[in-house]
Short mmCIF file of C-alpha atoms in Angstrom, two decimals:
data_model
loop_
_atom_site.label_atom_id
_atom_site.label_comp_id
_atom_site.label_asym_id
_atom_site.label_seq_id
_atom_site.Cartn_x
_atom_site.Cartn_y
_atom_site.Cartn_z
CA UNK A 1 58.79 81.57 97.37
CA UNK A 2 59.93 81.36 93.66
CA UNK A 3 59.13 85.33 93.64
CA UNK A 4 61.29 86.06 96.31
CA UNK A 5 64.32 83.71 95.08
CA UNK A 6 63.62 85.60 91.30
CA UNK A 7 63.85 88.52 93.34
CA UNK A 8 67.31 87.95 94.79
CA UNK A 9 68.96 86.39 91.92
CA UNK A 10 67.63 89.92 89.76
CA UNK A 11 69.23 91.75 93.00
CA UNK A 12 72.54 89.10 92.76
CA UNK A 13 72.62 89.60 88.76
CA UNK A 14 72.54 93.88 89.30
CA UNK A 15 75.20 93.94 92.10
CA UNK A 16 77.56 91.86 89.96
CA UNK A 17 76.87 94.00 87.15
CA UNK A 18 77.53 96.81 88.99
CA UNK A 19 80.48 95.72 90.22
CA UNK A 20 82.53 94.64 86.55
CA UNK A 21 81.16 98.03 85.74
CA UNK A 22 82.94 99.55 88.41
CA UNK A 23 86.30 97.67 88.02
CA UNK A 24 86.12 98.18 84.23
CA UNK A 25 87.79 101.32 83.82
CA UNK A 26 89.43 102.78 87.43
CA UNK A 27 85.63 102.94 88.52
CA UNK A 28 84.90 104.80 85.02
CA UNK A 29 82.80 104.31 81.65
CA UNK A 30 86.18 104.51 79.75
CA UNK A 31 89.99 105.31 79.64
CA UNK A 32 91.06 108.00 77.49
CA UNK A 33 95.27 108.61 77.04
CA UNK A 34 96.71 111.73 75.46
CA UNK A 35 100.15 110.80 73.49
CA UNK A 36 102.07 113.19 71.83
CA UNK A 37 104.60 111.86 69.10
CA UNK A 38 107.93 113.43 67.83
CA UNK A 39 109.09 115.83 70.76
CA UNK A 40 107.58 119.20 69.21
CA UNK A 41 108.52 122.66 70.45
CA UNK A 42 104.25 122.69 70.08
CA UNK A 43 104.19 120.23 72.74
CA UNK A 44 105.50 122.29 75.54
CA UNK A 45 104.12 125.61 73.93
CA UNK A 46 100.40 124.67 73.32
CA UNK A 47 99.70 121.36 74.96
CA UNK A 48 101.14 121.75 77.85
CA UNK A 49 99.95 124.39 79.25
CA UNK A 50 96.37 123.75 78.44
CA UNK A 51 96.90 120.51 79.74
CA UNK A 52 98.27 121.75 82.46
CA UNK A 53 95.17 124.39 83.60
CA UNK A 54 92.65 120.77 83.33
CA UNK A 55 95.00 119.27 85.81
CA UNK A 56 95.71 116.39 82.95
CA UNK A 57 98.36 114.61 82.30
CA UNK A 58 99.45 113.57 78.97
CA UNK A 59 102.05 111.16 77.76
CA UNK A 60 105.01 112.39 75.39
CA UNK A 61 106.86 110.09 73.25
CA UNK A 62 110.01 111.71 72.56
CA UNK A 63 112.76 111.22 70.05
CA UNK A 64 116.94 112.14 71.00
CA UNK A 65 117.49 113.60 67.91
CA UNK A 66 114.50 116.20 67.27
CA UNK A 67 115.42 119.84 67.96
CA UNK A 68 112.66 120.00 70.15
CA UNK A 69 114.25 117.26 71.97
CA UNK A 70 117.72 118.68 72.09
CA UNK A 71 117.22 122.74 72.59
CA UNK A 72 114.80 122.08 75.36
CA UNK A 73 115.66 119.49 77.88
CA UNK A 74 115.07 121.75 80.72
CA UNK A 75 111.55 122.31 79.79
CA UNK A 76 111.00 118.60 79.24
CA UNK A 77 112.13 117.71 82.57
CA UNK A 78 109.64 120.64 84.24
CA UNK A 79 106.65 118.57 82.27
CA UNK A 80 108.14 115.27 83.65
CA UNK A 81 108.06 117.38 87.75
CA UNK A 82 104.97 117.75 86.78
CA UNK A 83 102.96 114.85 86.54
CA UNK A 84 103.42 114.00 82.74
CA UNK A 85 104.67 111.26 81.32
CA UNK A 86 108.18 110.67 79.51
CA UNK A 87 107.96 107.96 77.03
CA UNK A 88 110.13 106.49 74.71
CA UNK A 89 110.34 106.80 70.66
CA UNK A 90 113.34 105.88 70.00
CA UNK A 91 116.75 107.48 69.71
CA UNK A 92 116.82 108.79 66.10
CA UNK A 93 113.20 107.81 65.05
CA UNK A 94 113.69 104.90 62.26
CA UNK A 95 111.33 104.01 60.09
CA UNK A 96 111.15 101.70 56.94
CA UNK A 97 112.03 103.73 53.52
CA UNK A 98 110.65 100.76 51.41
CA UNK A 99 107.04 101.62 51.75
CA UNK A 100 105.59 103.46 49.21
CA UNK A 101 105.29 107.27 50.40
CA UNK A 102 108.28 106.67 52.10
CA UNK A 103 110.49 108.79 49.86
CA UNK A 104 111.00 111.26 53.20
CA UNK A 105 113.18 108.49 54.29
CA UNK A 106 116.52 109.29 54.73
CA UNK A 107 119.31 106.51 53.89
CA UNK A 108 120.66 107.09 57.35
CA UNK A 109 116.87 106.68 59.38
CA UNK A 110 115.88 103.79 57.06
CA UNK A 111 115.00 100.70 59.49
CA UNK A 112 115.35 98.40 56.76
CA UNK A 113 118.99 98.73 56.67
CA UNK A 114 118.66 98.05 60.66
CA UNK A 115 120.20 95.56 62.48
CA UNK A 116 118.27 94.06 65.34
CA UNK A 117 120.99 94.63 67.74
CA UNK A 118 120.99 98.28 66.52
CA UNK A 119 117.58 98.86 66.83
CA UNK A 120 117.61 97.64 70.86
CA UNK A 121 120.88 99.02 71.20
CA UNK A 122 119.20 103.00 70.43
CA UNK A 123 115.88 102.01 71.81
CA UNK A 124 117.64 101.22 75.30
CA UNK A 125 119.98 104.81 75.10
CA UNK A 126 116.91 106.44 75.32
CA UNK A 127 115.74 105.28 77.74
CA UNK A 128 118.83 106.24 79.50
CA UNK A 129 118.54 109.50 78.18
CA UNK A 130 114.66 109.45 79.58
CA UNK A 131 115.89 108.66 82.99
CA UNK A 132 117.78 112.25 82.60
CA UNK A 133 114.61 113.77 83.14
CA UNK A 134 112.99 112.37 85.42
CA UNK A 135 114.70 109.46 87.52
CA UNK A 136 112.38 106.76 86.14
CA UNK A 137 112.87 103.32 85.02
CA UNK A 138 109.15 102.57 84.48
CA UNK A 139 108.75 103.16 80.81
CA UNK A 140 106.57 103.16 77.94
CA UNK A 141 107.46 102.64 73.90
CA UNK A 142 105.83 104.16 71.26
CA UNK A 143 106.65 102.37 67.49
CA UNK A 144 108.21 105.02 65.09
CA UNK A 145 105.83 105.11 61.76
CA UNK A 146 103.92 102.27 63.43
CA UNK A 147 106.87 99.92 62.25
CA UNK A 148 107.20 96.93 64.77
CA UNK A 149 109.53 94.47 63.05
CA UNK A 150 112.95 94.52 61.11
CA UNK A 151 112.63 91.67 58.83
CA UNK A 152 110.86 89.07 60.38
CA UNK A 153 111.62 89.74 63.85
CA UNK A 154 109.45 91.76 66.01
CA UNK A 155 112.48 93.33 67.74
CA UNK A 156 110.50 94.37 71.12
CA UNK A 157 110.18 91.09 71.60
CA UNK A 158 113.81 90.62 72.70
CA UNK A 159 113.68 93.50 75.42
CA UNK A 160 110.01 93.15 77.13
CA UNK A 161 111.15 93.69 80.34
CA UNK A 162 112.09 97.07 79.29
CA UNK A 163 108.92 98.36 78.97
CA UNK A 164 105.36 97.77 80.31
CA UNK A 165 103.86 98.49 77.26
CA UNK A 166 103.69 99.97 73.43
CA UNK A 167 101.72 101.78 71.31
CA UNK A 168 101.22 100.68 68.21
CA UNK A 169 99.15 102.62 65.37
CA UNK A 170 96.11 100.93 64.45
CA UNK A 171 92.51 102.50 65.32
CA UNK A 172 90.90 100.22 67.63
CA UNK A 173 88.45 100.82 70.92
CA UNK A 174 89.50 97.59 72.72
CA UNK A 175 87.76 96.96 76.78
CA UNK A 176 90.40 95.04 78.90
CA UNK A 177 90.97 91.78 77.77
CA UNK A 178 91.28 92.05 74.37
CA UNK A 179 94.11 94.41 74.54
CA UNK A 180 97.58 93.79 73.79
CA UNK A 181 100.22 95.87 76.03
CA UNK A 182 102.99 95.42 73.34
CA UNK A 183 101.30 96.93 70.06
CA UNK A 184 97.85 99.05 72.36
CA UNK A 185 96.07 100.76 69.47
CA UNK A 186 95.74 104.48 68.69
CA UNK A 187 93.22 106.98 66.87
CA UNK A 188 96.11 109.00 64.82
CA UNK A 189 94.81 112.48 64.70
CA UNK A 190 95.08 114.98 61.42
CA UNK A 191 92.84 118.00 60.83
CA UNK A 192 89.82 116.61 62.92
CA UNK A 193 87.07 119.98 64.81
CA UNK A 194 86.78 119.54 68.26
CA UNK A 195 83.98 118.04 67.82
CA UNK A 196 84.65 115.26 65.96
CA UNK A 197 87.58 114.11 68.65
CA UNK A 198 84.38 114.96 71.38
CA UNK A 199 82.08 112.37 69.31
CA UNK A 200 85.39 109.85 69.49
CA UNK A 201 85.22 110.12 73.17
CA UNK A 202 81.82 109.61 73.35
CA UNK A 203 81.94 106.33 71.38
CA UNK A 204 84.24 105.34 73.97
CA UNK A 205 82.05 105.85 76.71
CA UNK A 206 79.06 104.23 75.26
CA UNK A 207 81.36 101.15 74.19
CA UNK A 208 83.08 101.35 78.02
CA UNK A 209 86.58 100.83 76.23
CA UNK A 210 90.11 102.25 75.59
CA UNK A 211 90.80 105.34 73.29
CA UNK A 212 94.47 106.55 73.20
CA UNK A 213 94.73 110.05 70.98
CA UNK A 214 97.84 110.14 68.72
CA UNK A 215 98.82 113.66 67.83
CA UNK A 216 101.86 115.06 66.01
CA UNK A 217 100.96 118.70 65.56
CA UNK A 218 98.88 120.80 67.46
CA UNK A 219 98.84 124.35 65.58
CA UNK A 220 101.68 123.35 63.47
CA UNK A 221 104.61 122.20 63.27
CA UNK A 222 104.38 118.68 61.64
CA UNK A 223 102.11 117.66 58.63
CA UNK A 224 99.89 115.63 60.63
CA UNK A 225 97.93 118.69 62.58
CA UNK A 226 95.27 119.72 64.33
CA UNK A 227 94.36 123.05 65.40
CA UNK A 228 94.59 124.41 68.82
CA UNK A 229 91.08 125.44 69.57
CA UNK A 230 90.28 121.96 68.62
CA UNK A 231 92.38 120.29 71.11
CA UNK A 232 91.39 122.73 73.66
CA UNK A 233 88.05 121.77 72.88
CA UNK A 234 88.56 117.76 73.69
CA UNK A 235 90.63 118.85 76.90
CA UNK A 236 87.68 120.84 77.81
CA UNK A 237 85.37 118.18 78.02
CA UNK A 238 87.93 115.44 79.39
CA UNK A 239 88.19 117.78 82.24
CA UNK A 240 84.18 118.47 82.78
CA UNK A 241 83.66 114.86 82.25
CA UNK A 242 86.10 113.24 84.96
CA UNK A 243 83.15 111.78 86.32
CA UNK A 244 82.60 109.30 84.31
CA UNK A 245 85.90 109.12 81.97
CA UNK A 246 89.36 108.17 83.22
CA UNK A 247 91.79 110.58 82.02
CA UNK A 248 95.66 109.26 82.47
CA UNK A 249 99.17 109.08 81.11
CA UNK A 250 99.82 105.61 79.14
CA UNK A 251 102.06 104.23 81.49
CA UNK A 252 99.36 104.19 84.30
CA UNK A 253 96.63 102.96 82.20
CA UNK A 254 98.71 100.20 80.80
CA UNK A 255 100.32 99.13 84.28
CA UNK A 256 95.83 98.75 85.10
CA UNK A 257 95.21 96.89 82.64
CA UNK A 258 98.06 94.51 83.07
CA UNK A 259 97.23 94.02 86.59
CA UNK A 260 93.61 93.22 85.55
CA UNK A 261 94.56 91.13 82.80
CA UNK A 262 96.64 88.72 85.59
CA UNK A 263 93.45 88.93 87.52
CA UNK A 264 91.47 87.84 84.82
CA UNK A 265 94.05 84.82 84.18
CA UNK A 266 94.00 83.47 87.69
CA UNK A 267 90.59 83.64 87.23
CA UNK A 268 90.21 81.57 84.46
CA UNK A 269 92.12 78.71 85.74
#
């Protein structure tokens, strides 16, 4: 009799088991988000398209003022028809010039002679802009240079209804709970091989937890770079590993892991 109850509780114990496993991650090992930062003419030229032929979806944190902004709104609204996501990175891109190696600065761009009010004020125009291209109010925010506060005050905490979540810039593999939606961390991405973005997927798999790629360049354009064939190398396997690795747009994965964050809330009580 004791056999047979061992035996059901080991049966109990491996359904369970099964079953967190299958929640964890949209029914897979791990999450995996693409994010693009800075609205680059390289974006729509050699992401894109590649993206485009795995059937992915990336998520594009775009900037008003960037050239590659202005000069090709049609083209950004075509990658927002089809599937990928718009996301917001503020109007003219601020960041704080005090920080050493911050000389690139300019006076005008400097968040440390930001006002709060000024801050939300651009943050919420483009999102107006955003819902231009593609008729959305759903939106994500991505923090220029990483910088979160002006001052002392953490100014996305006076407009978190306007967004579901951030990205932040610190390199973390978080699993659900642990995460926070308004400052998610990111792998930032300069000069890596294929394989070494590959073996960062793979570390999420075997850890069954987030990993959201921050790129700036891909083949140029920006100082922080990776090559092409490298990033058509992670793509690759993303798509011949769908199986077992959920591939999606930051908004989507975020608006998950809220839900199952409530879930886990109510459960706790």
């Amino acid at each position: 009799m004791k056999r047979i109850a061992f035996l059901y509780l080991f049966i109990l114990q491996g359904i369970l088991a099964f079953a967190q496993q299958k929640v964890t991650w949209n029914g897979k090992q791990c999450a995996v988000v693409l994010t693009y930062d800075d609205a680059l003419n390289v974006h729509l030229d050699n992401v894109i398209p590649v993206l485009d032929s795995a059937k992915l979806k990336g998520t594009f944190y775009l900037s008003g003022y960037f050239p590659g902004f202005r000069q090709r709104i049609t083209d950004w609204r075509k990658a927002a028809a089809n599937g990928h996501e718009m996301a917001n990175h503020t109007l003219f891109h601020p960041c704080i010039g005090q920080i050493p190696g911050r000389e690139w600065v300019k006076p005008e761009s400097n968040m440390g002679a930001y006002s709060v009010t000024r801050m939300v004020d651009e943050i919420r125009m483009m999102n107006v802009l955003l819902q231009t291209l593609d008729g959305k109010t759903q939106r994500t925010f991505a923090y220029p240079c990483g910088d979160n506060k002006i001052g002392d005050v953490t100014y996305l905490d006076l407009m978190k209804d306007d967004f579901v979540a951030a990205r932040g810039v610190k390199p973390e593999f978080l699993s659900l709970g642990q995460i926070d939606l308004m400052n998610v961390g990111a792998i930032g991405i300069n000069g890596q091989s294929g394989e070494e973005l590959i073996t960062l997927v793979k570390k999420a798999m075997e850890t069954k937890t987030l990993l959201v790629f921050l790129f700036h360049g891909v083949g140029g354009e920006h100082n922080l770079n990776v090559s092409v064939d490298a990033h058509r190398k992670l793509v690759h396997f993303l798509q011949q590993n769908q199986s077992q690795i959920w591939v999606a747009p930051f908004l989507e994965v975020t608006q998950y892991i809220k839900e199952a964050q409530q879930k886990m809330k109510k459960g706790n009580k």
